[in-house]
Short mmCIF file of C-alpha atoms and ligand atoms in Angstrom, two decimals:
data_model
loop_
_atom_site.label_atom_id
_atom_site.label_comp_id
_atom_site.label_asym_id
_atom_site.label_seq_id
_atom_site.Cartn_x
_atom_site.Cartn_y
_atom_site.Cartn_z
CA MET B 28 -28.04 2.49 11.87
CA SER B 29 -29.15 5.00 9.29
CA HIS B 30 -29.85 8.63 9.90
CA SER B 31 -32.05 11.21 8.25
CA PRO B 32 -31.62 12.95 5.94
CA LEU B 33 -30.15 10.08 3.95
CA PRO B 34 -26.44 10.79 3.43
CA THR B 35 -25.16 10.87 -0.12
CA PRO B 36 -21.60 9.59 -0.64
CA HIS B 37 -20.36 13.18 -0.69
CA SER B 38 -22.15 14.69 2.27
CA PRO B 39 -20.39 14.90 5.62
CA LEU B 40 -21.39 12.67 8.52
CA LEU B 41 -22.67 15.04 11.16
CA PRO B 42 -22.87 14.67 14.95
CA GLY B 43 -25.27 11.88 15.83
CA ALA B 44 -23.71 9.53 13.26
CA THR B 45 -22.04 6.30 14.37
CA ILE B 46 -18.37 5.57 13.73
CA GLY B 47 -17.25 1.93 13.66
CA VAL B 48 -13.67 1.28 14.75
CA PHE B 49 -11.77 -1.95 14.13
CA GLY B 50 -9.20 -2.42 16.86
CA SER B 51 -9.62 -1.65 20.52
CA GLY B 52 -6.41 -0.32 22.03
CA GLN B 53 -5.44 3.15 23.24
CA LEU B 54 -5.67 4.72 19.77
CA GLY B 55 -9.32 3.65 19.50
CA ARG B 56 -9.89 4.86 23.06
CA MET B 57 -8.57 8.37 22.37
CA LEU B 58 -10.50 8.50 19.07
CA ALA B 59 -13.71 7.44 20.86
CA MET B 60 -13.24 10.12 23.51
CA VAL B 61 -12.92 12.94 20.99
CA ALA B 62 -15.75 11.59 18.83
CA GLN B 63 -18.08 11.55 21.82
CA ARG B 64 -17.04 15.07 22.79
CA MET B 65 -18.22 16.10 19.33
CA GLY B 66 -21.53 14.26 19.61
CA TYR B 67 -20.80 11.11 17.62
CA ARG B 68 -21.47 7.53 18.66
CA VAL B 69 -18.65 5.02 18.61
CA HIS B 70 -18.86 1.25 18.14
CA ILE B 71 -15.70 -0.77 18.76
CA PHE B 72 -14.95 -4.14 17.18
CA SER B 73 -12.65 -5.88 19.62
CA PRO B 74 -11.14 -9.34 19.88
CA ASP B 75 -11.47 -9.13 23.68
CA ARG B 76 -13.97 -7.81 26.20
CA GLY B 77 -13.38 -4.70 28.32
CA SER B 78 -10.74 -3.37 25.94
CA PRO B 79 -9.18 0.12 26.36
CA ALA B 80 -11.44 1.48 23.60
CA GLY B 81 -14.43 -0.67 24.53
CA GLN B 82 -14.46 0.76 28.06
CA VAL B 83 -15.29 4.24 26.78
CA ALA B 84 -17.29 3.43 23.62
CA ASP B 85 -21.07 3.41 23.19
CA CYS B 86 -20.85 -0.22 22.21
CA GLU B 87 -18.15 -2.91 22.18
CA ILE B 88 -18.69 -5.92 19.91
CA THR B 89 -16.46 -8.81 20.91
CA ALA B 90 -15.57 -11.13 18.04
CA ASP B 91 -12.62 -12.32 16.05
CA TYR B 92 -11.59 -10.30 12.96
CA THR B 93 -11.80 -13.55 10.99
CA ASP B 94 -15.52 -13.94 11.88
CA GLN B 95 -17.01 -12.54 8.65
CA GLU B 96 -20.60 -12.78 9.94
CA ALA B 97 -19.69 -10.68 12.97
CA VAL B 98 -17.86 -8.17 10.76
CA ARG B 99 -20.92 -7.90 8.47
CA ALA B 100 -23.30 -7.33 11.39
CA PHE B 101 -20.96 -4.73 12.89
CA VAL B 102 -20.63 -2.81 9.63
CA GLN B 103 -24.44 -2.76 9.22
CA GLY B 104 -24.72 -0.87 12.49
CA VAL B 105 -22.39 2.03 11.63
CA ASP B 106 -22.22 4.97 9.19
CA ALA B 107 -18.46 4.82 8.49
CA VAL B 108 -15.63 2.46 9.26
CA THR B 109 -12.10 3.25 10.37
CA PHE B 110 -9.17 1.39 11.94
CA GLU B 111 -6.96 1.95 14.92
CA PHE B 112 -4.36 -0.57 13.88
CA GLU B 113 -3.33 -1.81 10.48
CA ASN B 114 -3.18 -5.56 10.96
CA VAL B 115 -6.88 -6.09 10.29
CA PRO B 116 -7.60 -8.76 7.62
CA ALA B 117 -8.34 -7.39 4.14
CA HIS B 118 -11.89 -8.85 4.10
CA VAL B 119 -12.95 -6.24 6.67
CA ALA B 120 -12.58 -3.39 4.16
CA MET B 121 -14.12 -5.56 1.43
CA ILE B 122 -17.23 -6.33 3.47
CA ALA B 123 -17.71 -2.64 4.30
CA ASN B 124 -17.31 -1.72 0.62
CA GLU B 125 -19.88 -4.33 -0.38
CA GLN B 126 -22.35 -2.85 2.06
CA GLY B 127 -21.74 0.68 0.83
CA VAL B 128 -20.31 1.87 4.15
CA PRO B 129 -17.35 4.22 3.64
CA VAL B 130 -13.98 2.86 4.82
CA ARG B 131 -11.30 5.44 5.60
CA PRO B 132 -8.46 4.90 5.08
CA GLY B 133 -9.17 2.40 2.30
CA GLY B 134 -7.99 -1.17 1.91
CA ARG B 135 -5.06 -0.25 -0.33
CA VAL B 136 -3.38 1.85 2.36
CA LEU B 137 -3.84 -0.93 4.93
CA ARG B 138 -2.47 -3.57 2.58
CA THR B 139 0.65 -1.50 1.91
CA ALA B 140 1.31 -0.66 5.55
CA GLN B 141 0.61 -4.19 6.81
CA GLN B 142 3.72 -5.74 5.41
CA ARG B 143 7.20 -4.24 5.64
CA LEU B 144 8.36 -5.57 2.26
CA ARG B 145 5.33 -4.17 0.43
CA GLU B 146 5.76 -0.91 2.32
CA LYS B 147 9.46 -0.43 1.51
CA THR B 148 8.89 -1.55 -2.09
CA PHE B 149 6.14 1.06 -2.39
CA PHE B 150 8.52 3.76 -1.07
CA ALA B 151 11.25 2.68 -3.47
CA GLU B 152 8.91 2.61 -6.48
CA ALA B 153 7.72 6.11 -5.59
CA ASN B 154 11.40 7.22 -5.55
CA LEU B 155 11.20 7.98 -1.85
CA PRO B 156 14.56 7.51 -0.08
CA THR B 157 14.98 4.53 2.29
CA ALA B 158 17.92 2.63 3.74
CA PRO B 159 19.19 -0.04 1.30
CA PHE B 160 17.06 -3.18 1.79
CA ALA B 161 16.58 -6.68 0.39
CA PRO B 162 13.73 -9.20 0.56
CA VAL B 163 14.58 -12.34 2.55
CA ARG B 164 12.64 -15.57 2.04
CA SER B 165 15.42 -18.04 2.83
CA LEU B 166 18.80 -18.30 4.53
CA ALA B 167 20.42 -18.00 1.09
CA ASP B 168 18.58 -14.71 0.47
CA LEU B 169 19.84 -13.47 3.82
CA GLU B 170 23.44 -14.41 3.07
CA ASN B 171 23.26 -12.77 -0.37
CA GLY B 172 21.59 -9.71 1.11
CA LEU B 173 24.32 -9.34 3.71
CA GLU B 174 26.91 -9.44 0.97
CA THR B 175 25.29 -6.55 -0.90
CA ILE B 176 24.15 -4.48 2.07
CA GLY B 177 27.01 -5.25 4.47
CA SER B 178 26.86 -5.25 8.24
CA PRO B 179 25.73 -4.16 10.71
CA ALA B 180 22.25 -4.76 9.33
CA ILE B 181 18.83 -5.34 10.76
CA LEU B 182 16.50 -8.23 9.91
CA LYS B 183 12.77 -7.63 10.43
CA THR B 184 9.86 -10.02 9.92
CA ALA B 185 7.73 -8.76 7.04
CA ALA B 186 4.43 -9.16 8.89
CA TYR B 187 3.02 -8.14 12.26
CA GLY B 188 5.98 -6.21 13.63
CA TYR B 189 5.51 -3.45 16.19
CA ASP B 190 7.48 -1.96 19.08
CA GLY B 191 10.65 -3.64 17.85
CA LYS B 192 9.10 -7.14 17.90
CA GLY B 193 10.42 -9.52 15.24
CA GLN B 194 13.70 -7.64 14.70
CA VAL B 195 17.31 -8.70 15.14
CA ARG B 196 20.49 -6.76 14.57
CA ILE B 197 23.16 -8.62 12.63
CA GLU B 198 26.73 -7.63 13.50
CA ARG B 199 28.61 -9.78 10.98
CA ALA B 200 27.93 -12.11 8.04
CA GLY B 201 28.67 -15.16 10.26
CA ASP B 202 25.54 -14.38 12.33
CA ALA B 203 23.16 -14.95 9.40
CA GLN B 204 21.98 -18.41 10.43
CA ALA B 205 21.38 -17.45 14.06
CA ALA B 206 19.39 -14.39 12.95
CA TRP B 207 17.31 -16.43 10.49
CA HIS B 208 16.40 -18.83 13.34
CA ALA B 209 15.78 -15.98 15.76
CA ILE B 210 12.99 -14.52 13.62
CA GLY B 211 11.41 -17.95 13.09
CA LYS B 212 12.54 -18.49 9.46
CA GLN B 213 9.71 -16.40 8.01
CA ASP B 214 9.48 -13.84 5.20
CA ALA B 215 11.54 -10.86 6.22
CA ILE B 216 13.30 -7.73 5.11
CA LEU B 217 17.00 -7.03 5.57
CA GLU B 218 17.94 -3.37 6.03
CA ASP B 219 21.20 -1.52 6.31
CA TYR B 220 21.64 -0.36 9.91
CA VAL B 221 21.35 3.43 9.70
CA ASP B 222 23.74 5.42 11.86
CA PHE B 223 21.17 8.21 12.15
CA GLU B 224 21.60 11.54 13.85
CA ARG B 225 18.01 11.49 15.11
CA GLU B 226 14.62 9.95 14.51
CA VAL B 227 11.71 12.18 13.57
CA SER B 228 8.12 11.61 12.48
CA MET B 229 5.50 13.54 10.61
CA VAL B 230 1.85 13.10 11.53
CA ALA B 231 -0.37 14.30 8.71
CA ALA B 232 -4.00 14.20 7.66
CA ARG B 233 -5.66 14.12 4.27
CA GLY B 234 -9.31 14.90 3.70
CA ALA B 235 -11.65 13.20 1.24
CA ASN B 236 -11.34 16.37 -0.91
CA GLY B 237 -7.55 15.97 -1.08
CA ALA B 238 -6.71 18.68 1.50
CA PHE B 239 -3.40 17.95 3.23
CA VAL B 240 -2.21 19.20 6.63
CA HIS B 241 0.65 18.20 8.94
CA TYR B 242 1.99 18.86 12.43
CA GLY B 243 5.59 19.57 11.48
CA LEU B 244 8.36 17.25 12.61
CA ILE B 245 8.36 15.57 16.00
CA GLU B 246 11.58 14.15 17.46
CA ASN B 247 11.37 10.59 18.75
CA ARG B 248 13.73 8.78 21.10
CA HIS B 249 13.43 5.02 21.41
CA HIS B 250 14.50 2.69 24.19
CA ASN B 251 14.78 -1.05 23.39
CA HIS B 252 13.21 -0.22 19.98
CA ILE B 253 10.07 1.11 21.75
CA LEU B 254 9.14 4.79 21.57
CA ASP B 255 10.17 6.40 24.86
CA VAL B 256 9.96 10.17 24.35
CA SER B 257 8.51 12.52 21.70
CA ILE B 258 9.34 16.24 21.48
CA ALA B 259 7.59 18.90 19.39
CA PRO B 260 8.65 20.81 17.49
CA ALA B 261 11.80 18.86 16.56
CA ASN B 262 14.86 21.09 16.50
CA VAL B 263 15.59 20.74 12.77
CA ALA B 264 16.05 23.07 9.80
CA LYS B 265 12.90 24.50 8.15
CA GLN B 266 14.00 22.90 4.92
CA THR B 267 13.98 19.45 6.57
CA VAL B 268 10.35 19.95 7.59
CA ALA B 269 9.47 21.02 4.05
CA VAL B 270 11.11 17.92 2.56
CA ALA B 271 9.37 15.63 5.08
CA ALA B 272 6.04 17.25 4.23
CA GLN B 273 6.64 16.73 0.53
CA TYR B 274 7.44 13.02 1.09
CA THR B 275 4.50 12.47 3.44
CA ARG B 276 2.10 14.17 1.08
CA MET B 277 3.37 12.04 -1.78
CA VAL B 278 2.79 8.86 0.26
CA MET B 279 -0.79 9.86 1.07
CA GLU B 280 -1.62 10.96 -2.46
CA LYS B 281 -0.15 7.89 -4.14
CA LEU B 282 -2.16 5.62 -1.83
CA ASP B 283 -5.19 7.92 -1.93
CA ALA B 284 -5.16 7.78 1.88
CA VAL B 285 -8.00 9.61 3.62
CA GLY B 286 -7.43 9.97 7.34
CA VAL B 287 -4.36 10.35 9.52
CA LEU B 288 -1.02 8.88 8.54
CA CYS B 289 2.39 9.06 10.19
CA VAL B 290 5.73 8.60 8.47
CA GLU B 291 8.75 7.69 10.62
CA PHE B 292 12.07 9.03 9.32
CA PHE B 293 15.75 8.64 10.07
CA LEU B 294 17.50 12.01 9.90
CA CYS B 295 21.03 11.25 8.71
CA ARG B 296 24.11 13.13 9.82
CA ASP B 297 24.38 14.72 6.35
CA GLY B 298 20.83 16.11 6.67
CA ARG B 299 19.12 13.55 4.41
CA LEU B 300 15.80 12.05 5.45
CA LEU B 301 15.19 8.32 4.97
CA LEU B 302 11.70 6.84 5.26
CA ASN B 303 11.64 4.06 7.85
CA GLU B 304 7.97 3.10 8.02
CA MET B 305 4.45 4.47 7.99
CA ALA B 306 1.34 4.00 10.09
CA PRO B 307 -2.01 4.78 8.40
CA ARG B 308 -3.59 6.06 11.65
CA PRO B 309 -2.84 8.29 14.62
CA HIS B 310 0.63 7.54 15.99
CA ASN B 311 2.19 7.39 19.44
CA SER B 312 4.41 10.37 18.56
CA GLY B 313 1.28 12.43 17.85
CA HIS B 314 -0.32 11.94 21.29
CA LEU B 315 1.10 15.29 22.34
CA THR B 316 -1.18 17.02 19.81
CA ILE B 317 -4.03 16.47 22.31
CA GLU B 318 -2.61 19.22 24.53
CA ALA B 319 -0.20 21.01 22.19
CA ALA B 320 -2.17 21.56 18.98
CA VAL B 321 -5.39 23.34 18.08
CA THR B 322 -6.76 20.07 16.66
CA SER B 323 -5.53 16.71 17.97
CA GLN B 324 -4.56 13.87 15.64
CA PHE B 325 -7.63 11.96 16.88
CA GLU B 326 -10.04 14.79 16.06
CA GLN B 327 -8.31 15.01 12.69
CA GLN B 328 -8.96 11.30 12.06
CA LEU B 329 -12.61 11.76 12.99
CA ARG B 330 -12.91 14.80 10.72
CA ALA B 331 -11.38 12.95 7.76
CA VAL B 332 -13.53 9.86 8.33
CA CYS B 333 -16.65 12.06 8.51
CA ARG B 334 -15.69 14.26 5.53
CA LEU B 335 -15.63 17.35 7.73
CA PRO B 336 -13.03 20.01 6.88
CA LEU B 337 -9.70 19.26 8.58
CA GLY B 338 -8.88 21.33 11.66
CA SER B 339 -5.95 23.66 12.27
CA THR B 340 -2.70 21.83 13.07
CA GLU B 341 -1.12 24.91 14.66
CA LEU B 342 1.10 24.06 17.63
CA LEU B 343 0.04 26.18 20.62
CA ARG B 344 3.07 25.41 22.81
CA PRO B 345 6.20 23.28 22.60
CA ALA B 346 5.52 19.88 24.16
CA ALA B 347 7.06 16.61 25.27
CA MET B 348 5.45 13.22 25.79
CA VAL B 349 6.87 10.31 27.77
CA ASN B 350 5.42 6.82 27.52
CA LEU B 351 4.52 4.86 30.65
CA LEU B 352 5.37 1.20 30.08
CA GLY B 353 4.34 -1.79 32.17
CA ASP B 354 7.82 -1.77 33.70
CA LEU B 355 6.72 1.18 35.85
CA TRP B 356 4.31 -1.19 37.63
CA ARG B 357 6.98 -3.73 38.52
CA ASP B 358 6.97 -2.85 42.21
CA GLY B 359 3.26 -2.12 42.44
CA GLU B 360 1.03 0.77 41.40
CA PRO B 361 3.00 3.89 40.42
CA ASP B 362 3.03 6.73 42.96
CA TRP B 363 0.25 8.80 41.36
CA ALA B 364 0.22 11.22 44.32
CA ALA B 365 3.73 12.33 43.29
CA LEU B 366 2.21 13.98 40.21
CA ALA B 367 0.79 16.65 42.53
CA ALA B 368 4.24 18.28 42.31
CA PHE B 369 3.88 18.62 38.50
CA PRO B 370 0.92 20.89 37.76
CA THR B 371 1.71 20.98 34.02
CA ALA B 372 1.87 17.18 33.62
CA LYS B 373 -1.17 15.70 31.87
CA LEU B 374 -1.69 12.02 32.65
CA HIS B 375 -3.29 9.58 30.19
CA LEU B 376 -3.97 5.97 31.24
CA TYR B 377 -5.33 3.43 28.80
CA GLY B 378 -7.31 1.17 31.18
CA LYS B 379 -5.15 -1.93 30.69
CA ALA B 380 -5.38 -4.33 33.61
CA ASP B 381 -2.28 -6.36 32.93
CA ALA B 382 0.94 -4.31 33.25
CA ARG B 383 3.33 -6.51 31.27
CA LEU B 384 6.93 -5.38 30.75
CA GLY B 385 7.22 -3.25 27.61
CA ARG B 386 3.44 -2.80 27.30
CA LYS B 387 2.21 0.74 26.68
CA MET B 388 0.01 1.54 29.71
CA GLY B 389 -0.26 5.32 29.37
CA HIS B 390 1.67 8.51 28.77
CA ILE B 391 2.33 11.96 30.20
CA THR B 392 2.39 15.14 28.14
CA VAL B 393 3.84 18.44 29.30
CA THR B 394 3.60 21.72 27.41
CA ALA B 395 5.98 24.58 28.27
CA LYS B 396 7.63 27.72 26.91
CA THR B 397 10.40 25.67 25.31
CA ALA B 398 10.68 22.06 24.17
CA ASP B 399 13.67 21.54 26.48
CA GLU B 400 11.69 22.67 29.49
CA ALA B 401 8.74 20.46 28.51
CA LEU B 402 11.06 17.46 28.16
CA GLU B 403 12.80 18.08 31.48
CA THR B 404 9.48 18.32 33.33
CA ALA B 405 7.96 15.27 31.62
CA LEU B 406 11.00 13.14 32.44
CA ALA B 407 11.04 14.34 36.06
CA ALA B 408 7.33 13.57 36.43
CA ARG B 409 7.90 10.03 35.20
CA VAL B 410 10.83 9.50 37.59
CA ALA B 411 8.66 10.71 40.47
CA LEU B 412 6.08 7.99 39.69
CA ARG B 413 8.59 5.23 40.26
CA ARG B 414 8.19 3.36 43.55
P1 ADP Q 516 8.34 -0.95 14.68
O1 ADP Q 516 8.21 0.47 15.18
O2 ADP Q 516 7.20 -1.37 13.82
O3 ADP Q 516 8.68 -1.94 15.73
P2 ADP Q 516 10.64 0.07 13.22
O4 ADP Q 516 11.12 -0.34 11.87
O5 ADP Q 516 10.12 1.45 13.35
O6 ADP Q 516 9.58 -1.01 13.68
O7 ADP Q 516 11.83 -0.15 14.24
C1 ADP Q 516 11.79 0.29 15.59
C2 ADP Q 516 13.03 1.09 15.91
O8 ADP Q 516 14.22 0.30 15.68
C3 ADP Q 516 13.23 2.32 15.03
O9 ADP Q 516 12.46 3.41 15.47
C4 ADP Q 516 14.74 2.53 15.18
O10 ADP Q 516 15.05 3.11 16.43
C5 ADP Q 516 15.26 1.11 15.14
N1 ADP Q 516 15.55 0.72 13.75
C6 ADP Q 516 14.70 0.11 12.90
N2 ADP Q 516 15.25 -0.07 11.68
C7 ADP Q 516 16.49 0.48 11.73
C8 ADP Q 516 17.55 0.63 10.79
N3 ADP Q 516 17.46 0.16 9.54
N4 ADP Q 516 18.69 1.25 11.22
C9 ADP Q 516 18.78 1.71 12.49
N5 ADP Q 516 17.82 1.59 13.43
C10 ADP Q 516 16.68 0.98 13.07
MG1 MG Q 517 8.41 2.23 14.15
#
């Protein structure tokens, strides 16, 4: 779809333009909602019909990412392309480039974030601190790696990991073979197990003109390797935030990333920050920016994709977010009526029909005078939902 006046590569895409999103989960859904609020059209490319993002978009194209004809046709119908998850095949960005449709973030960022070994190697080459790690392509690599790194350690598949999938903790060198089998004998990365004080993340955005903004540090608590709770602002020293911002900015500049990007950190007991991983898109820990910040991470992604100036990242109130996993549906539909007792709780549901254990179905955000109060209320609201 082309719009008048004809856009030059440097002019912003204004309301009325069509944004094409590859991926169709909750991140695409929340992006679509904010884009529509601002007068944009949203087309979703989804492997399945009736997806969380497809339900709210102007148009949902159902095809496989490997179907290059379908990708080409989809790209022809939009003014810019973005992603809501990073495991999209590289040809998607290439096809968009060929057709002169801007892709933000670009293929290089996706390629780096898609594979844990490439990602950690990129951090290391940029002199960004990480836990000691080693590439593992065979059982012998794993045994050698364990000798250098020591145990406990954690073995992660290099590709397609999320929410703790494809990870095993190794307690002692004798467990190497079992761990190698457990991850399906595929390319992997071995990491020192970090005895961190806390986990924190920085959600940031970079505009096409190089402008950089961030939301400060958010504290994240995981349960079974899945994000459970996020709290903003994290209770950390100002200097820690400044260091995280410097690292995050360096990541985005080195990859020339335009859009939203989140870096997950381990905060060590001695105050050092180690980079764990990055996501070149809005992040679960940034969902609370919808209620807590002047500009949400999703609006920020839209702004960057459209070459609009980035919005203010100012935090209006301390906030806490709790995830609602499929487990909450185990004994039937959660008790939504119980939320009536929590007037500050903001419910988000992603429109997923199948409430599998561990699947992210929705979240609740609470803003309050203090982060502690927001957390207490958000946790209580979630408990009240349980049947
Ligand atoms: P993903 O989020 O893609 O599943 P992560 O590497 O972020 O993968 O791992 C998920 C969680 O597992 C982390 O947030 C952290 O709680 C834990 N974890 C991962 N790597 C390490 C490590 N090297 N040391 C300690 N804990 C880890
Ligand atoms: Mg993670």
